[in-house]
Short mmCIF file of C-alpha atoms in Angstrom, two decimals:
data_model
loop_
_atom_site.label_atom_id
_atom_site.label_comp_id
_atom_site.label_asym_id
_atom_site.label_seq_id
_atom_site.Cartn_x
_atom_site.Cartn_y
_atom_site.Cartn_z
CA MET F 1 23.92 -12.25 -2.51
CA GLU F 2 24.03 -15.69 -4.20
CA ASN F 3 22.26 -14.33 -7.23
CA ALA F 4 24.49 -11.32 -7.48
CA SER F 5 27.75 -13.24 -7.44
CA ASP F 6 26.55 -15.57 -10.19
CA LYS F 7 26.79 -12.67 -12.58
CA LYS F 8 30.21 -11.89 -14.01
CA VAL F 9 31.72 -8.71 -12.64
CA GLU F 10 31.57 -5.88 -15.20
CA VAL F 11 35.01 -4.30 -15.38
CA LEU F 12 36.00 -1.24 -17.38
CA PHE F 13 39.71 -1.12 -18.22
CA LEU F 14 41.04 2.23 -19.45
CA ASP F 15 44.57 2.50 -20.82
CA ASP F 16 45.98 4.44 -23.76
CA GLU F 17 48.40 1.62 -24.63
CA PHE F 18 46.79 -0.84 -27.00
CA PHE F 19 49.07 -3.66 -25.91
CA ASN F 20 47.93 -3.33 -22.30
CA LEU F 21 44.27 -3.49 -23.34
CA GLN F 22 44.93 -6.67 -25.23
CA SER F 23 46.79 -8.41 -22.48
CA PHE F 24 44.20 -7.33 -19.89
CA ARG F 25 41.46 -8.87 -21.97
CA ALA F 26 43.47 -12.05 -22.56
CA ALA F 27 44.11 -12.46 -18.84
CA PHE F 28 40.65 -11.73 -17.48
CA ARG F 29 38.00 -12.28 -20.13
CA SER F 30 37.13 -15.71 -18.80
CA GLN F 31 36.45 -14.48 -15.25
CA PHE F 32 35.04 -11.01 -15.78
CA LYS F 33 32.96 -9.18 -18.31
CA VAL F 34 35.72 -6.94 -19.63
CA HIS F 35 35.04 -3.57 -21.31
CA LEU F 36 38.07 -1.90 -22.90
CA ALA F 37 38.65 1.81 -23.55
CA GLN F 38 41.69 3.45 -25.07
CA THR F 39 40.46 7.00 -24.42
CA THR F 40 38.44 8.66 -21.64
CA GLN F 41 35.81 9.48 -24.29
CA VAL F 42 35.21 5.80 -25.02
CA ALA F 43 35.30 5.06 -21.28
CA ARG F 44 32.48 7.54 -20.67
CA GLU F 45 30.39 5.97 -23.41
CA ILE F 46 30.87 2.55 -21.84
CA LEU F 47 29.90 3.92 -18.42
CA GLU F 48 26.80 5.45 -19.92
CA ASN F 49 25.63 2.23 -21.53
CA ASN F 50 26.63 -0.48 -19.06
CA GLU F 51 26.34 -1.17 -15.38
CA ILE F 52 30.06 -1.00 -14.69
CA GLU F 53 31.00 -2.24 -11.23
CA VAL F 54 34.75 -1.74 -11.22
CA ILE F 55 36.89 0.75 -13.19
CA ILE F 56 40.63 0.28 -13.60
CA SER F 57 42.35 3.27 -15.13
CA ASP F 58 45.93 3.91 -16.09
CA GLN F 59 47.34 7.05 -14.45
CA ARG F 60 49.50 8.39 -17.30
CA MET F 61 47.40 9.09 -20.36
CA PRO F 62 47.84 11.82 -23.00
CA ASP F 63 44.52 13.69 -22.65
CA GLN F 64 43.85 13.30 -18.94
CA SER F 65 45.47 11.55 -16.00
CA GLY F 66 43.62 8.65 -14.33
CA THR F 67 42.98 10.67 -11.18
CA GLU F 68 41.63 13.61 -13.19
CA PHE F 69 39.35 11.25 -15.05
CA PHE F 70 38.06 9.78 -11.78
CA ASN F 71 37.54 13.23 -10.37
CA ASP F 72 35.44 14.14 -13.42
CA ILE F 73 33.20 11.11 -13.47
CA ILE F 74 32.70 10.70 -9.74
CA LYS F 75 29.69 13.03 -9.74
CA ILE F 76 27.96 11.35 -12.68
CA TYR F 77 28.88 7.76 -11.86
CA PRO F 78 29.54 7.61 -8.12
CA ASP F 79 28.87 3.88 -7.78
CA PRO F 80 31.61 1.97 -9.63
CA VAL F 81 34.64 1.19 -7.49
CA ARG F 82 37.72 2.93 -8.89
CA ILE F 83 41.21 1.40 -9.10
CA LEU F 84 44.26 3.27 -10.33
CA LEU F 85 46.97 1.56 -12.36
CA THR F 86 50.32 3.23 -12.50
CA GLY F 87 53.66 2.36 -13.96
CA TYR F 88 55.59 5.28 -12.51
CA VAL F 89 56.01 5.76 -8.87
CA ASP F 90 53.58 8.60 -9.12
CA ILE F 91 53.09 8.22 -5.44
CA LYS F 92 51.92 11.71 -4.57
CA ALA F 93 49.00 11.67 -7.01
CA VAL F 94 48.02 8.21 -5.79
CA ILE F 95 48.08 9.13 -2.11
CA ASP F 96 46.12 12.24 -2.90
CA ALA F 97 43.47 10.35 -4.82
CA ILE F 98 43.11 7.67 -2.17
CA ASN F 99 42.82 10.28 0.57
CA LYS F 100 40.15 12.15 -1.32
CA GLY F 101 38.17 8.94 -1.61
CA GLU F 102 38.39 8.91 -5.38
CA VAL F 103 40.34 5.68 -5.56
CA TYR F 104 39.74 2.46 -3.73
CA ARG F 105 43.17 0.94 -4.36
CA PHE F 106 46.13 1.22 -6.68
CA LEU F 107 47.87 -1.42 -8.71
CA SER F 108 51.39 -1.10 -10.00
CA LYS F 109 52.53 -1.79 -13.53
CA PRO F 110 53.42 -4.32 -14.70
CA TRP F 111 50.57 -5.99 -12.92
CA ASN F 112 50.40 -9.40 -11.36
CA ASP F 113 47.35 -11.28 -12.67
CA GLU F 114 46.53 -12.90 -9.36
CA GLU F 115 46.73 -9.59 -7.49
CA VAL F 116 44.52 -7.86 -10.07
CA LYS F 117 41.98 -10.66 -9.87
CA ILE F 118 41.77 -10.47 -6.07
CA THR F 119 41.55 -6.69 -6.18
CA ILE F 120 38.71 -6.75 -8.73
CA ASN F 121 36.81 -9.35 -6.72
CA ASN F 122 37.15 -7.33 -3.53
CA ALA F 123 36.08 -4.16 -5.32
CA ALA F 124 33.05 -5.93 -6.80
CA ASP F 125 32.14 -7.20 -3.34
CA ILE F 126 32.09 -3.62 -2.11
CA TYR F 127 30.04 -2.47 -5.10
CA ARG F 128 27.49 -5.24 -4.66
CA THR F 129 27.25 -4.89 -0.91
CA ARG F 130 26.55 -1.17 -1.28
CA LYS F 131 23.91 -1.86 -3.90
CA GLU F 132 22.29 -4.45 -1.69
CA LEU F 133 22.34 -2.03 1.23
CA ILE F 134 20.65 0.67 -0.84
CA LYS F 135 18.00 -1.80 -1.94
CA LYS F 136 17.44 -3.02 1.61
CA ASN F 137 17.15 0.56 2.81
CA GLU F 138 14.53 1.34 0.21
CA MET F 139 12.56 -1.72 1.25
CA LEU F 140 12.86 -0.69 4.87
CA GLU F 141 11.70 2.81 4.06
CA LYS F 142 8.69 1.42 2.23
CA ALA F 143 7.91 -0.89 5.14
CA TYR F 144 8.13 2.04 7.57
CA ASN F 145 5.73 4.09 5.48
CA GLU F 146 3.28 1.23 5.27
CA LEU F 147 3.56 0.73 8.99
CA ASP F 148 2.87 4.41 9.67
CA GLN F 149 -0.18 4.32 7.49
CA PHE F 150 -1.24 1.04 9.05
CA VAL F 151 -0.91 2.26 12.62
CA TYR F 152 -2.80 5.45 11.89
CA SER F 153 -5.62 3.74 10.05
CA ALA F 154 -5.81 0.76 12.36
CA SER F 155 -5.89 2.92 15.45
CA HIS F 156 -8.69 4.97 13.97
CA ASP F 157 -10.60 1.90 12.87
CA LEU F 158 -10.18 0.24 16.24
CA ARG F 159 -10.84 3.32 18.29
CA SER F 160 -14.00 4.36 16.52
CA PRO F 161 -16.01 1.23 17.48
CA ILE F 162 -14.79 1.59 21.06
CA ALA F 163 -16.05 5.16 21.06
CA SER F 164 -19.38 3.93 19.65
CA ILE F 165 -19.68 1.32 22.39
CA LYS F 166 -18.98 3.95 25.03
CA GLY F 167 -21.67 6.08 23.48
CA VAL F 168 -24.22 3.27 23.53
CA LEU F 169 -23.36 2.48 27.17
CA GLN F 170 -24.25 6.07 28.01
CA LEU F 171 -27.62 5.57 26.34
CA ILE F 172 -28.25 2.47 28.47
CA ASP F 173 -27.70 4.67 31.52
CA LEU F 174 -30.11 7.29 30.24
CA GLU F 175 -32.76 4.91 28.93
CA PRO F 176 -32.52 1.65 30.91
CA GLU F 177 -35.89 0.60 29.56
CA ASN F 178 -34.35 0.19 26.06
CA LYS F 179 -31.42 -1.82 27.37
CA ASP F 180 -32.02 -4.86 25.15
CA GLU F 181 -31.96 -2.84 21.95
CA TYR F 182 -28.73 -1.13 22.98
CA ILE F 183 -27.07 -4.39 23.95
CA SER F 184 -27.85 -5.81 20.53
CA ILE F 185 -26.23 -2.74 18.95
CA ILE F 186 -23.12 -3.27 21.06
CA GLN F 187 -23.11 -6.86 19.85
CA GLN F 188 -23.18 -5.75 16.21
CA ILE F 189 -20.36 -3.30 16.78
CA THR F 190 -18.17 -5.89 18.53
CA ASP F 191 -18.82 -8.38 15.69
CA LYS F 192 -17.58 -5.84 13.19
CA MET F 193 -14.57 -5.09 15.29
CA ASP F 194 -13.80 -8.78 15.62
CA LYS F 195 -13.87 -9.18 11.84
CA TYR F 196 -11.56 -6.23 11.52
CA VAL F 197 -9.03 -7.77 13.88
CA ILE F 198 -9.21 -11.09 12.00
CA ASN F 199 -8.53 -9.17 8.80
CA ILE F 200 -5.49 -7.55 10.36
CA ILE F 201 -4.17 -11.03 11.15
CA HIS F 202 -4.75 -12.05 7.51
CA TYR F 203 -2.98 -8.95 6.34
CA TYR F 204 -0.07 -9.73 8.61
CA ARG F 205 0.14 -13.26 7.20
CA SER F 206 0.03 -12.07 3.63
CA SER F 207 2.78 -9.54 4.14
CA ARG F 208 5.15 -11.22 6.55
CA PHE F 209 5.29 -14.93 5.94
CA GLU F 210 7.74 -16.37 3.47
CA LYS F 211 6.09 -17.92 0.50
CA LYS F 212 5.72 -21.64 0.55
CA ILE F 213 4.90 -23.37 -2.71
CA VAL F 214 2.53 -26.28 -2.32
CA GLU F 215 0.06 -28.14 -4.49
CA VAL F 216 -3.26 -26.32 -4.25
CA ASP F 217 -6.55 -28.06 -4.91
CA LEU F 218 -8.52 -25.09 -6.23
CA LYS F 219 -11.82 -26.94 -6.38
CA ASP F 220 -11.50 -27.99 -2.75
CA ALA F 221 -10.45 -24.50 -1.73
CA VAL F 222 -13.44 -22.82 -3.40
CA GLU F 223 -15.89 -25.38 -2.05
CA ASP F 224 -14.54 -25.08 1.49
CA LEU F 225 -14.97 -21.31 1.34
CA LEU F 226 -18.51 -21.61 0.01
CA ASP F 227 -19.35 -24.03 2.83
CA GLU F 228 -18.10 -21.46 5.27
CA PHE F 229 -19.92 -18.53 3.66
CA GLN F 230 -23.31 -20.21 3.35
CA TYR F 231 -24.10 -19.05 6.89
CA MET F 232 -23.44 -15.39 6.14
CA PRO F 233 -26.68 -13.44 6.56
CA GLU F 234 -26.17 -11.97 3.06
CA ALA F 235 -25.82 -15.43 1.50
CA THR F 236 -29.50 -16.26 1.67
CA ASN F 237 -31.08 -16.24 -1.79
CA VAL F 238 -27.77 -15.78 -3.57
CA ARG F 239 -27.30 -18.32 -6.35
CA ILE F 240 -23.68 -19.35 -6.64
CA ASN F 241 -22.44 -21.12 -9.78
CA THR F 242 -19.00 -22.63 -9.97
CA HIS F 243 -17.11 -23.72 -13.09
CA PHE F 244 -13.83 -25.55 -12.91
CA GLN F 245 -11.52 -26.24 -15.84
CA LEU F 246 -8.46 -27.67 -14.21
CA GLU F 247 -6.18 -29.12 -16.88
CA SER F 248 -3.10 -29.31 -14.74
CA PRO F 249 -2.13 -29.64 -11.09
CA VAL F 250 -1.58 -26.25 -9.52
CA PHE F 251 1.43 -25.23 -7.50
CA SER F 252 1.49 -21.89 -5.77
CA ASP F 253 1.55 -20.18 -2.41
CA GLY F 254 -1.53 -21.80 -0.89
CA VAL F 255 -2.00 -19.28 1.92
CA LYS F 256 -2.12 -16.36 -0.51
CA ILE F 257 -4.33 -18.12 -3.07
CA ILE F 258 -6.91 -18.85 -0.38
CA LEU F 259 -6.72 -15.28 0.96
CA ILE F 260 -7.43 -13.96 -2.53
CA LEU F 261 -10.36 -16.32 -3.11
CA ARG F 262 -11.73 -15.73 0.38
CA ASN F 263 -11.84 -11.96 0.05
CA LEU F 264 -13.22 -11.83 -3.49
CA ILE F 265 -15.91 -14.46 -2.97
CA HIS F 266 -16.88 -12.89 0.33
CA ASN F 267 -17.24 -9.48 -1.33
CA ALA F 268 -19.27 -10.91 -4.20
CA ILE F 269 -21.74 -12.43 -1.75
CA LYS F 270 -21.79 -9.47 0.58
CA TYR F 271 -22.27 -6.59 -1.82
CA GLN F 272 -25.51 -7.77 -3.37
CA ARG F 273 -28.36 -5.42 -4.12
CA SER F 274 -31.17 -5.63 -1.64
CA ASP F 275 -33.75 -4.73 -4.30
CA THR F 276 -33.17 -7.70 -6.58
CA GLU F 277 -34.51 -11.24 -6.47
CA GLU F 278 -31.96 -12.73 -8.85
CA LYS F 279 -28.78 -12.52 -6.80
CA LEU F 280 -25.96 -14.20 -8.69
CA VAL F 281 -22.34 -15.06 -8.10
CA ASP F 282 -20.38 -16.83 -10.85
CA ILE F 283 -17.01 -18.33 -10.02
CA THR F 284 -14.83 -19.66 -12.83
CA VAL F 285 -11.48 -21.26 -12.08
CA LYS F 286 -9.12 -22.45 -14.81
CA ALA F 287 -5.68 -23.93 -14.58
CA THR F 288 -3.13 -24.81 -17.23
CA GLU F 289 0.52 -25.74 -16.80
CA GLU F 290 1.38 -22.07 -17.21
CA LYS F 291 -1.23 -20.19 -15.27
CA ILE F 292 -4.21 -20.07 -12.98
CA SER F 293 -7.14 -17.86 -14.02
CA VAL F 294 -9.96 -16.94 -11.70
CA SER F 295 -13.01 -14.91 -12.59
CA ILE F 296 -15.56 -13.89 -9.98
CA ARG F 297 -18.67 -12.16 -11.24
CA ASP F 298 -21.64 -10.80 -9.35
CA ASN F 299 -24.70 -8.72 -10.17
CA GLY F 300 -24.44 -6.71 -6.97
CA VAL F 301 -24.08 -3.04 -6.11
CA GLY F 302 -21.01 -2.50 -8.29
CA ILE F 303 -18.13 -0.14 -7.78
CA ASN F 304 -18.19 3.51 -8.63
CA VAL F 305 -15.65 3.74 -11.44
CA ARG F 306 -14.18 7.01 -10.26
CA GLU F 307 -12.97 5.01 -7.31
CA GLY F 308 -11.22 2.66 -9.75
CA ASP F 309 -7.62 2.67 -8.63
CA GLN F 310 -8.49 3.69 -5.13
CA ILE F 311 -10.15 0.42 -4.32
CA PHE F 312 -6.92 -1.47 -3.79
CA LYS F 313 -5.52 1.11 -1.41
CA MET F 314 -5.27 0.22 2.18
CA PHE F 315 -8.40 0.85 4.19
CA GLN F 316 -10.27 2.54 1.42
CA ARG F 317 -13.81 1.34 1.44
CA ALA F 318 -15.15 1.04 -2.09
CA THR F 319 -18.80 1.26 -1.37
CA ASN F 320 -20.79 3.16 1.14
CA VAL F 321 -23.85 0.99 0.93
CA LYS F 322 -22.86 -1.48 3.58
CA SER F 323 -20.30 -1.44 6.30
CA GLY F 324 -17.05 -2.68 4.88
CA ILE F 325 -13.82 -3.20 6.55
CA GLY F 326 -11.60 -1.74 3.89
CA LEU F 327 -8.71 -4.16 4.16
CA GLY F 328 -9.99 -6.94 1.92
CA LEU F 329 -9.12 -5.66 -1.54
CA PHE F 330 -5.83 -4.29 -0.33
CA ILE F 331 -4.91 -7.77 0.87
CA VAL F 332 -6.02 -9.26 -2.46
CA LYS F 333 -3.91 -6.83 -4.43
CA GLN F 334 -0.90 -7.39 -2.25
CA CYS F 335 -1.17 -11.17 -2.56
CA VAL F 336 -1.59 -11.02 -6.34
CA ASP F 337 1.46 -8.76 -6.65
CA LYS F 338 3.55 -11.08 -4.52
CA LEU F 339 2.58 -14.02 -6.74
CA ASN F 340 3.60 -12.00 -9.83
CA GLY F 341 0.00 -12.08 -11.01
CA GLU F 342 -2.38 -9.60 -12.53
CA ILE F 343 -5.73 -8.39 -11.27
CA SER F 344 -8.34 -6.36 -13.10
CA PHE F 345 -11.99 -5.61 -12.68
CA LEU F 346 -14.98 -4.44 -14.63
CA SER F 347 -17.82 -2.83 -12.81
CA GLU F 348 -20.91 -0.82 -13.25
CA GLU F 349 -22.65 0.84 -10.36
CA GLY F 350 -25.90 -0.96 -9.70
CA ALA F 351 -25.16 -3.70 -12.23
CA GLY F 352 -22.36 -5.75 -10.76
CA THR F 353 -18.66 -6.40 -10.68
CA THR F 354 -16.30 -8.91 -12.28
CA PHE F 355 -12.82 -9.51 -10.93
CA GLU F 356 -10.30 -11.32 -13.14
CA ILE F 357 -7.08 -12.72 -11.81
CA GLU F 358 -4.16 -14.46 -13.48
CA ILE F 359 -1.38 -16.03 -11.49
CA PRO F 360 1.55 -18.08 -12.83
CA ASN F 361 1.36 -21.79 -12.07
CA LEU F 362 4.64 -22.73 -10.43
CA LEU F 363 4.29 -26.34 -11.51
CA ASN F 364 7.91 -26.62 -12.57
CA LEU F 365 9.41 -25.37 -9.36
CA GLU F 366 10.29 -28.03 -6.87
CA ILE F 367 7.93 -28.34 -3.96
CA GLY F 368 8.96 -26.32 -0.96
CA GLU F 369 11.93 -24.72 -2.66
CA PRO F 370 12.84 -21.72 -0.55
CA SER F 371 12.21 -18.54 -2.41
CA SER F 372 15.20 -16.57 -3.52
CA GLN F 373 13.21 -13.37 -3.78
CA SER F 374 11.53 -11.42 -1.04
CA MET H 1 -34.81 24.82 20.30
CA ASN H 2 -32.00 24.10 17.91
CA LYS H 3 -32.20 22.61 14.48
CA THR H 4 -29.53 19.95 14.15
CA ILE H 5 -27.93 18.10 11.23
CA ILE H 6 -25.77 15.02 11.81
CA ILE H 7 -23.44 13.82 9.05
CA ASP H 8 -21.62 10.57 9.80
CA ASP H 9 -21.07 7.41 7.74
CA ASN H 10 -21.40 5.32 10.90
CA LYS H 11 -25.05 4.65 11.60
CA TYR H 12 -24.35 3.72 15.23
CA ASP H 13 -22.73 7.07 15.95
CA ILE H 14 -25.65 8.86 14.35
CA LEU H 15 -28.01 6.93 16.59
CA ILE H 16 -26.01 7.74 19.73
CA LEU H 17 -25.86 11.45 19.03
CA LYS H 18 -29.49 11.67 17.98
CA LYS H 19 -30.63 9.87 21.12
CA LEU H 20 -28.43 12.03 23.35
CA LEU H 21 -29.90 15.19 21.86
CA GLU H 22 -33.43 13.89 22.22
CA ILE H 23 -33.13 12.48 25.72
CA ASN H 24 -31.56 15.69 26.99
CA HIS H 25 -34.10 17.84 25.12
CA LEU H 26 -31.36 19.70 23.30
CA SER H 27 -32.94 19.56 19.88
CA ASP H 28 -36.30 18.60 18.50
CA ASP H 29 -35.52 18.90 14.82
CA ILE H 30 -32.78 16.49 13.85
CA MET H 31 -31.81 15.50 10.32
CA THR H 32 -29.28 12.74 9.71
CA PHE H 33 -27.12 11.83 6.70
CA THR H 34 -24.83 8.83 6.25
CA SER H 35 -23.74 10.29 2.92
CA PRO H 36 -21.87 13.62 3.00
CA LEU H 37 -22.70 14.11 -0.70
CA GLU H 38 -26.41 14.00 0.04
CA ALA H 39 -25.93 16.32 3.00
CA LEU H 40 -24.06 18.78 0.83
CA GLU H 41 -26.84 18.73 -1.76
CA TYR H 42 -29.31 19.42 1.04
CA ILE H 43 -27.34 22.32 2.46
CA LYS H 44 -26.84 23.82 -1.00
CA ASN H 45 -30.54 23.72 -1.79
CA ILE H 46 -32.36 24.75 1.35
CA ILE H 47 -33.25 28.27 2.29
CA PRO H 48 -32.62 28.20 6.01
CA GLU H 49 -35.07 29.97 8.27
CA GLN H 50 -33.12 29.49 11.43
CA LYS H 51 -29.56 28.70 12.41
CA SER H 52 -28.59 25.02 12.32
CA ILE H 53 -25.97 23.13 14.24
CA VAL H 54 -24.10 20.60 12.11
CA PHE H 55 -22.19 17.67 13.58
CA LEU H 56 -19.76 16.58 10.89
CA ASP H 57 -17.64 13.42 11.05
CA ILE H 58 -14.11 13.79 9.70
CA MET H 59 -13.34 10.33 8.35
CA MET H 60 -15.93 9.31 5.81
CA PRO H 61 -15.24 7.23 2.68
CA GLU H 62 -17.19 9.37 0.20
CA MET H 63 -15.82 12.69 1.28
CA SER H 64 -13.93 13.74 4.38
CA GLY H 65 -15.42 16.30 6.74
CA LEU H 66 -12.62 18.68 5.88
CA ASP H 67 -13.37 18.42 2.14
CA PHE H 68 -17.02 18.91 2.96
CA LEU H 69 -16.15 22.23 4.59
CA LYS H 70 -14.25 23.34 1.47
CA HIS H 71 -17.49 22.99 -0.47
CA VAL H 72 -19.35 24.89 2.23
CA GLY H 73 -16.74 27.66 1.98
CA ALA H 74 -17.84 28.18 -1.63
CA LEU H 75 -21.41 29.05 -0.62
CA THR H 76 -22.57 32.60 -0.01
CA GLN H 77 -21.47 34.14 3.27
CA ALA H 78 -25.10 34.67 4.27
CA LYS H 79 -25.72 30.98 3.86
CA GLN H 80 -22.56 29.95 5.68
CA ASN H 81 -23.65 32.11 8.61
CA MET H 82 -26.71 29.92 9.03
CA PHE H 83 -24.65 26.88 10.02
CA ASP H 84 -22.42 26.21 12.99
CA PHE H 85 -20.14 23.27 12.25
CA TYR H 86 -18.78 20.98 14.91
CA LEU H 87 -16.23 18.52 13.60
CA VAL H 88 -16.44 15.09 15.20
CA SER H 89 -13.67 12.50 15.23
CA SER H 90 -12.50 9.48 17.14
CA THR H 91 -8.88 10.07 16.25
CA LEU H 92 -6.59 12.63 17.69
CA ASP H 93 -4.64 13.28 14.53
CA PRO H 94 -2.73 16.55 15.00
CA VAL H 95 -3.01 17.34 11.27
CA ASP H 96 -6.82 17.21 11.50
CA ILE H 97 -6.82 19.33 14.64
CA LYS H 98 -4.73 21.97 12.93
CA LYS H 99 -6.91 22.04 9.82
CA ALA H 100 -10.05 22.24 11.91
CA GLN H 101 -8.67 25.17 13.87
CA ASN H 102 -7.86 27.02 10.68
CA ASP H 103 -11.33 26.71 9.19
CA PRO H 104 -13.48 29.74 10.04
CA ASN H 105 -16.67 27.69 9.79
CA VAL H 106 -15.61 25.26 12.52
CA LYS H 107 -16.84 26.18 15.97
CA SER H 108 -14.89 23.37 17.58
CA LEU H 109 -13.54 19.86 17.29
CA ILE H 110 -15.19 17.17 19.38
CA HIS H 111 -13.73 13.80 20.20
CA LYS H 112 -15.96 10.76 20.17
CA PRO H 113 -17.58 9.48 22.29
CA ILE H 114 -19.81 12.51 22.62
CA THR H 115 -21.31 12.80 26.10
CA THR H 116 -24.25 14.66 27.58
CA ASP H 117 -21.84 17.02 29.33
CA ILE H 118 -20.04 17.89 26.12
CA LEU H 119 -23.32 18.63 24.35
CA LYS H 120 -24.74 20.76 27.15
CA ASN H 121 -21.52 22.70 27.25
CA LEU H 122 -21.51 23.32 23.52
CA LEU H 123 -25.12 24.30 23.18
CA SER H 124 -25.12 26.67 26.14
CA GLN H 125 -22.40 28.76 24.51
#
């Protein structure tokens, strides 16, 4: 709400008397963004072209009364809060309009500046609170949908290895002499499942935690990850080149940056072709005062281009060659979006994949400043 | 003896089902596919001499089991008659159950894990 109240309230004032328009503007132009209309025609044009929050209309006008005007526009512009201004004790029309919900409040002519100011501020509060509520509801709806999808996919992905283990246990019963082989299969399945659960935790972190801007040492981050990945079975015989061009300190959400790097580097190492000797991963990291650019290139199995946009969707596995977990690229995309960055990729099946990422460097934000978004 | 085709992207589940069929002497001719696209090619191109039983996983990244059946539905009726499809899934999604029930090619829907009892029951029908 802090952001919203910084903005001047946009008020439309409709009155057929020119003198009233002038004195309204003189009284309120410093506090509000005042739009003036002498006819309902002009008022409609203003409504069409501006985000009007509060409308004040005179009741007695030659072409249409204020309540008639409100009644007309309520279907097209239901959001602005409507206030009726009346010089006559036109009390019946006013009561009627208030009861029908067309009018929030009425002001009597000649108006009292202080009273008008308070009324406009209250009306704007209502307008902005409603807006905020609608926005929050949309976010909630989106979160619910994601949760539904998550629960369905996660329950499938967790249940299917359990079913496999149950199946293998049956085989041990039937063929006890091959017990060792079956136990090693169960081990492989539980390893996969464990990785999946760890990925869910990463996903949870990326989506739920508030962003915290810290100085990120990209070189350290990449090297730490490579240290960790060198023990991956797929990492043997993969040549990894790193290039760093760090011209400026980097400030960003460290947790998300590392999640992005972790998933992309891991994929580049994992999805190598088994039929090639020259397995390559190239990692280039650049930083300027404005932005961070990361490029991760491999000569691995590549991504089928028809899967293009699908690959960032939750739980969609991009390649069928090796067992994937499906969450990784979704997490990457979500992190990049939250950092207001861009991600793109080039890929050819059988020839390799390059991911390019650009993320703004938040160098000029103060360290640890609480985010006003999200 | 039955001819059997198993289509599942999960190699462990293929192994389990194949072993169960073998150990219980329920089939001596078993083909397996981790890629539904390859399986579809195979089914399109063969001239079947005997009826086959097909175990078809629902959730596969390349093509879902239900989409697979749509392609099968486009084959000649004579060909379709040569295959009995059993849909296999580890989820109990009501939408999938409904779709499976509506497909004339589906004999039934089986929940993983598949057991000896389930198989004996199916194949004695």
